[in-house]
Amino acid sequence: IEEQCDTSKGKWVREPGASIYTNLTCPTYPDINNCGKYGKDQSYLYWRWQPDGCDIPRFEPETFLNIVRGKRMAFVGDSLARNQIDSLLCLLSQAETPREVSRDSSGKYVTWYFPPHDFTLMVMWTEYFVEARPRIINGTASNSFEIHLDRVSTSWAEKLPGVDYAVLSGGNWFFRAIHLYEEGKIVGCVNCREQNLTEFGVAVTIRRALRTALRFISSCEDCEGLVTFLRTFTSSHFENGSWLTGGYCNRTQPSNETRTPPDDVAWEIRKIQLEEIERVRRPESGGKTRFGVLDVTKAMMLRADAHPGDHWTKKSKASVNDCLHWCLPGPIDMWSDLLLATLEKKFLPS
């Protein structure tokens, strides 16, 4: 599909048909993304992503399951990775009901199995890809982190052998206050405002952490045949605030080009992600794995209308709006359209 046209560029066009699933037909449906149940107008469902000069076919569950028959696929990342796998589970459940076979106590490492197709689907939690821990202040874990830019997180890395397809995604956690380490020594920070530390910035820190993760995957001796996809960065759409300061997202239809500022940090992060994928693809990298990109940055930048906003359970903080994650069904289902199209065109045996 990349050879035919650039699916990363296009616009959202009206679509008379909604998704192939609903909150009533998906057995794994997460209540936290059930925007319709909590009163959100459903007009955000009737749009599809139209790339310039071509189409991405609508997701076909049976086609996908036949492609991944006998395989193992893992989504590695933060809560948006979970958002993506929840979308894929709902899409696939229209052909076959998945069976949950394992779950850790935190619900951050979960495995589902599709028996007729012998297909295993996993989600593996990681905030930064690299080793990280909350920063301890006055004996208490804080909301800031300490991360080691040169050490891949073993929590997901040790589970990678045996996986056939991995989908990496992340970036939003890097906007927190972070202290950065290399070779066990502190080398700088992000948003820490300490006079004696070098401010790395979000984009540079993402580059360093992602490079460590991709280098590990490329050199993984027990990952023969692994295909890795990097899902590009998607920004939040908070207006007049943020998570904890009253930010909201009340728009009712997709935005147009004029609302995608060229200096938005999402473009910089996307550029870095594409550069790091190209770096690891080079022959001199010596890796045995293959790498692809699910480029969704622009498409999702235009969909400020499709977040839960104040239409969700709000179990923890009643005043918080969610303008980061995506309603289900919703435009996030397009990520699976793109994943299937890319698998069919680029990574299947001829």
Coordinates of C-alpha atoms in Angstrom, one line a residue:
I1 CA 0.0 0.0 0.0
E2 CA 3.0 2.3 0.6
E3 CA 4.0 1.8 -3.0
Q4 CA 0.6 2.9 -4.4
C5 CA 0.2 6.1 -2.4
D6 CA 1.0 7.8 0.9
T7 CA -1.7 6.8 3.3
S8 CA -0.4 9.2 5.9
K9 CA -1.8 12.1 3.9
G10 CA -5.4 12.7 3.2
K11 CA -8.7 13.9 4.8
W12 CA -11.7 12.6 6.6
V13 CA -14.8 12.2 4.4
R14 CA -18.3 11.4 5.3
E15 CA -19.2 7.8 5.5
P16 CA -22.9 6.6 5.6
G17 CA -22.0 3.4 7.4
A18 CA -20.6 3.2 10.9
S19 CA -18.3 0.6 12.4
I20 CA -18.8 -3.2 12.0
Y21 CA -19.2 -3.4 15.8
T22 CA -21.0 -1.7 18.6
N23 CA -20.8 -1.7 22.4
L24 CA -23.5 -4.4 22.2
T25 CA -21.7 -6.7 19.7
C26 CA -18.2 -6.7 21.1
P27 CA -17.7 -9.2 24.0
T28 CA -14.5 -7.5 25.2
Y29 CA -15.8 -3.9 25.0
P30 CA -14.1 -1.6 27.6
D31 CA -16.6 0.5 29.4
I32 CA -14.1 3.3 29.8
N33 CA -14.3 4.0 26.0
N34 CA -18.1 3.6 25.8
C35 CA -18.7 7.2 24.8
G36 CA -22.3 6.6 23.5
K37 CA -23.3 5.0 26.7
Y38 CA -22.3 8.2 28.6
G39 CA -24.1 10.6 26.3
K40 CA -21.7 11.5 23.5
D41 CA -23.4 12.3 20.2
Q42 CA -22.6 9.5 17.7
S43 CA -22.0 11.7 14.7
Y44 CA -18.2 11.2 15.0
L45 CA -18.7 7.6 13.8
Y46 CA -19.7 8.5 10.2
W47 CA -16.4 9.5 8.8
R48 CA -13.6 7.5 7.1
W49 CA -10.0 8.4 6.3
Q50 CA -9.5 9.0 2.6
P51 CA -5.8 9.0 1.6
D52 CA -4.8 11.3 -1.3
G53 CA -5.1 9.2 -4.4
C54 CA -6.1 5.8 -3.0
D55 CA -8.3 4.0 -0.5
I56 CA -7.6 1.9 2.6
P57 CA -10.1 -1.0 2.5
R58 CA -12.4 -1.4 5.4
F59 CA -11.2 -4.0 8.0
E60 CA -12.2 -7.6 7.2
P61 CA -11.9 -9.7 10.4
E62 CA -11.8 -13.0 8.6
T63 CA -9.0 -11.8 6.2
F64 CA -6.9 -10.6 9.2
L65 CA -7.4 -13.8 11.1
N66 CA -6.4 -15.9 8.1
I67 CA -3.2 -13.9 7.7
V68 CA -2.2 -14.3 11.3
R69 CA -3.2 -17.9 11.6
G70 CA -0.8 -19.7 14.0
K71 CA 0.9 -16.4 14.9
R72 CA 1.5 -14.3 17.9
M73 CA 1.0 -10.5 17.9
A74 CA 2.0 -8.2 20.7
F75 CA 1.1 -4.5 21.3
V76 CA 3.9 -2.9 23.3
G77 CA 3.3 0.6 24.8
D78 CA 1.1 2.6 27.1
S79 CA -2.6 3.2 27.5
L80 CA -3.0 4.1 23.8
A81 CA -1.5 0.7 22.9
R82 CA -4.3 -0.8 25.1
N83 CA -6.8 1.5 23.3
Q84 CA -5.6 0.1 20.0
I85 CA -5.7 -3.5 21.0
D86 CA -9.2 -3.0 22.4
S87 CA -10.3 -1.7 19.0
L88 CA -8.7 -4.6 17.2
L89 CA -10.3 -7.1 19.6
C90 CA -13.7 -5.6 18.9
L91 CA -13.2 -5.8 15.2
L92 CA -11.9 -9.4 15.3
S93 CA -14.8 -10.5 17.6
Q94 CA -17.2 -10.0 14.7
A95 CA -15.7 -13.1 13.2
E96 CA -14.5 -15.0 16.2
T97 CA -14.9 -14.5 20.0
P98 CA -11.5 -14.2 21.7
R99 CA -10.8 -16.0 24.9
E100 CA -8.7 -14.3 27.6
V101 CA -6.1 -16.8 28.8
S102 CA -3.9 -14.7 31.1
R103 CA -3.9 -11.4 33.0
D104 CA -1.5 -10.0 35.5
S105 CA -2.8 -8.4 38.7
S106 CA -2.5 -4.9 37.3
G107 CA -4.2 -5.7 34.0
K108 CA -1.2 -4.4 32.1
Y109 CA -0.1 -7.7 30.6
V110 CA -3.1 -9.6 29.1
T111 CA -3.2 -12.4 26.5
W112 CA -6.2 -13.4 24.3
Y113 CA -6.4 -16.5 22.2
F114 CA -8.5 -17.2 19.0
P115 CA -8.7 -21.0 19.0
P116 CA -10.0 -21.7 15.4
H117 CA -7.2 -19.7 14.0
D118 CA -4.6 -20.5 16.7
F119 CA -3.9 -16.8 16.9
T120 CA -2.5 -15.2 20.1
L121 CA -2.9 -11.5 20.8
M122 CA -1.0 -9.8 23.7
V123 CA -0.7 -6.3 25.2
M124 CA 2.5 -5.5 27.1
W125 CA 2.7 -2.3 29.2
T126 CA 5.6 0.1 29.1
E127 CA 5.6 3.9 29.6
Y128 CA 9.0 4.6 28.0
F129 CA 10.3 1.3 26.4
V130 CA 13.4 1.7 28.6
E131 CA 13.9 1.0 32.2
A132 CA 11.9 3.4 34.4
R133 CA 10.8 3.9 37.9
P134 CA 8.9 6.6 39.8
R135 CA 11.1 9.2 41.4
I136 CA 11.1 8.9 45.2
I137 CA 10.6 12.3 47.0
N138 CA 10.6 12.4 50.8
G139 CA 10.1 8.6 50.9
T140 CA 7.0 8.6 48.5
A141 CA 6.7 7.8 44.9
S142 CA 6.0 10.9 42.8
N143 CA 4.4 11.5 39.4
S144 CA 7.9 12.1 37.9
F145 CA 10.2 9.3 36.7
E146 CA 13.8 8.3 36.5
I147 CA 14.6 6.5 33.2
H148 CA 17.7 4.8 31.9
L149 CA 18.1 5.7 28.2
D150 CA 20.5 2.9 27.5
R151 CA 18.7 0.0 29.2
V152 CA 15.6 -1.6 27.5
S153 CA 12.8 -2.5 29.9
T154 CA 12.9 -6.2 30.6
S155 CA 9.3 -6.2 31.5
W156 CA 8.4 -6.4 27.8
A157 CA 11.7 -7.3 26.2
E158 CA 12.0 -10.7 27.9
K159 CA 8.5 -11.6 26.5
L160 CA 9.4 -10.7 22.9
P161 CA 11.0 -14.0 21.8
G162 CA 8.3 -16.1 20.1
V163 CA 6.3 -13.1 18.9
D164 CA 5.7 -12.9 15.2
Y165 CA 4.3 -9.3 15.0
A166 CA 5.0 -6.5 17.4
V167 CA 3.3 -3.1 17.3
L168 CA 5.1 -0.4 19.3
S169 CA 3.6 2.9 20.3
G170 CA 4.3 5.6 22.9
G171 CA 5.3 9.2 23.5
N172 CA 2.8 10.9 25.8
W173 CA 4.5 9.9 29.0
F174 CA 7.7 11.8 28.0
F175 CA 5.9 15.1 28.7
R176 CA 6.2 14.5 32.4
A177 CA 9.1 15.5 34.6
I178 CA 11.8 12.9 34.0
H179 CA 15.4 12.5 35.2
L180 CA 17.6 10.8 32.7
Y181 CA 20.4 8.3 33.3
E182 CA 23.0 6.6 31.1
E183 CA 25.6 4.1 32.4
G184 CA 24.0 4.5 35.8
K185 CA 24.7 8.2 36.0
I186 CA 22.3 11.1 35.7
V187 CA 22.9 13.0 32.5
G188 CA 20.0 15.4 32.2
C189 CA 16.2 15.8 32.6
V190 CA 13.0 16.7 30.9
N191 CA 10.7 19.4 32.5
C192 CA 12.6 19.3 35.8
R193 CA 13.9 22.9 35.8
E194 CA 17.0 22.1 37.9
Q195 CA 19.9 24.5 37.4
N196 CA 22.6 21.8 37.4
L197 CA 21.0 19.4 34.9
T198 CA 20.9 19.6 31.1
E199 CA 17.4 20.0 29.7
F200 CA 17.1 17.3 27.0
G201 CA 13.6 18.1 25.8
V202 CA 10.8 15.7 24.9
A203 CA 11.7 14.9 21.3
V204 CA 15.4 14.2 22.0
T205 CA 14.5 11.9 24.9
I206 CA 12.0 10.0 22.8
R207 CA 14.7 9.5 20.1
R208 CA 17.2 8.1 22.6
A209 CA 14.7 5.8 24.3
L210 CA 13.2 4.6 21.0
R211 CA 16.7 4.0 19.5
T212 CA 17.5 1.7 22.5
A213 CA 14.3 -0.3 22.0
L214 CA 14.7 -0.7 18.2
R215 CA 18.4 -1.6 18.7
F216 CA 17.3 -4.4 21.1
I217 CA 14.7 -5.7 18.7
S218 CA 17.1 -5.6 15.8
S219 CA 19.7 -7.6 17.6
C220 CA 17.4 -10.0 19.5
E221 CA 18.8 -13.4 18.8
D222 CA 15.6 -15.2 19.7
C223 CA 13.4 -13.0 17.5
E224 CA 13.9 -14.7 14.2
G225 CA 11.2 -13.6 11.7
L226 CA 9.8 -10.9 13.9
V227 CA 8.0 -8.1 12.0
T228 CA 7.8 -4.8 14.1
F229 CA 5.5 -1.9 13.4
L230 CA 5.9 1.5 14.9
R231 CA 2.7 3.4 15.3
T232 CA 3.5 7.1 15.0
F233 CA 2.7 9.6 17.7
T234 CA -0.8 10.9 18.3
S235 CA -1.3 14.1 20.3
S236 CA -4.1 14.9 22.7
H237 CA -6.7 17.6 21.9
F238 CA -7.1 19.4 25.2
E239 CA -8.3 23.0 24.9
N240 CA -7.9 25.7 27.6
G241 CA -6.2 23.3 30.0
S242 CA -5.0 19.7 30.4
W243 CA -5.9 16.5 32.4
L244 CA -5.9 18.2 35.8
T245 CA -6.5 21.8 34.9
G246 CA -10.0 21.8 33.3
G247 CA -9.0 21.1 29.7
Y248 CA -11.8 19.9 27.4
C249 CA -12.5 18.7 23.8
N250 CA -16.0 19.7 22.7
R251 CA -15.6 19.7 18.9
T252 CA -18.2 18.0 16.9
Q253 CA -16.6 17.2 13.6
P254 CA -13.1 16.6 12.1
S255 CA -10.8 19.6 11.6
N256 CA -9.4 20.7 8.3
E257 CA -5.8 21.4 7.3
T258 CA -5.8 24.9 8.9
R259 CA -6.0 23.4 12.4
T260 CA -2.8 21.4 12.0
P261 CA 0.0 23.9 12.9
P262 CA 3.3 23.0 11.1
D263 CA 5.2 23.6 14.4
D264 CA 3.1 21.2 16.5
V265 CA 5.4 18.9 18.6
A266 CA 3.6 15.9 17.1
W267 CA 5.2 16.5 13.8
E268 CA 8.7 16.7 15.4
I269 CA 8.1 13.4 17.3
R270 CA 6.7 11.7 14.2
K271 CA 9.8 12.8 12.2
I272 CA 12.1 11.4 14.9
Q273 CA 10.1 8.1 14.9
L274 CA 10.4 7.8 11.1
E275 CA 14.1 8.6 11.2
E276 CA 14.8 5.9 13.9
I277 CA 12.9 3.3 11.9
E278 CA 15.0 4.2 8.8
R279 CA 18.2 3.9 10.9
V280 CA 17.4 0.4 12.1
R281 CA 16.4 -0.7 8.6
R282 CA 19.9 0.1 7.2
P283 CA 21.9 -3.0 6.2
E284 CA 24.7 -2.0 8.5
S285 CA 22.5 -2.3 11.5
G286 CA 22.9 -6.1 11.2
G287 CA 19.4 -6.8 12.5
K288 CA 17.4 -9.8 11.3
T289 CA 14.0 -8.4 12.0
R290 CA 11.8 -6.4 9.6
F291 CA 10.3 -3.0 10.4
G292 CA 7.2 -1.1 9.2
V293 CA 5.3 2.0 10.1
L294 CA 1.7 2.7 10.8
D295 CA 1.7 6.5 10.1
V296 CA -1.5 7.9 11.8
T297 CA -0.2 11.2 13.1
K298 CA -2.0 13.5 10.7
A299 CA -5.2 11.5 10.5
M300 CA -5.6 11.6 14.3
M301 CA -4.5 15.2 14.6
L302 CA -7.7 16.1 12.7
R303 CA -10.1 14.1 15.1
A304 CA -10.5 16.3 18.2
D305 CA -14.2 15.3 18.0
A306 CA -13.6 11.6 18.8
H307 CA -12.3 11.6 22.3
P308 CA -14.5 10.7 25.3
G309 CA -14.1 14.2 26.7
D310 CA -16.5 14.2 29.7
H311 CA -18.4 11.2 28.3
W312 CA -16.8 8.4 30.2
T313 CA -17.0 6.7 33.6
K314 CA -14.7 9.1 35.5
K315 CA -14.2 6.5 38.2
S316 CA -11.1 8.2 39.7
K317 CA -11.5 12.0 39.3
A318 CA -15.0 13.3 38.5
S319 CA -13.6 16.6 37.0
V320 CA -11.2 15.0 34.5
N321 CA -12.0 15.1 30.8
D322 CA -10.3 12.5 28.5
C323 CA -9.0 14.2 25.4
L324 CA -6.2 11.7 24.8
H325 CA -7.8 8.3 24.3
W326 CA -10.4 7.4 21.6
C327 CA -14.0 6.4 21.7
L328 CA -14.9 2.9 20.5
P329 CA -16.0 2.5 17.9
G330 CA -14.2 5.5 16.4
P331 CA -11.3 6.7 14.2
I332 CA -8.9 4.5 16.1
D333 CA -10.4 1.6 14.2
M334 CA -8.6 3.0 11.1
W335 CA -5.3 1.9 12.7
S336 CA -6.4 -1.7 12.2
D337 CA -7.4 -0.9 8.6
L338 CA -3.9 0.3 8.0
L339 CA -2.3 -2.6 9.9
L340 CA -4.2 -5.1 7.7
A341 CA -3.5 -3.3 4.5
T342 CA 0.2 -3.1 5.4
L343 CA 0.4 -6.8 6.3
E344 CA -1.2 -7.7 3.0
K345 CA 1.0 -5.5 0.8
K346 CA 4.4 -5.5 2.5
F347 CA 5.0 -8.5 4.8
L348 CA 3.4 -11.6 3.4
P349 CA 5.4 -14.3 1.6
S350 CA 5.0 -14.0 -2.1

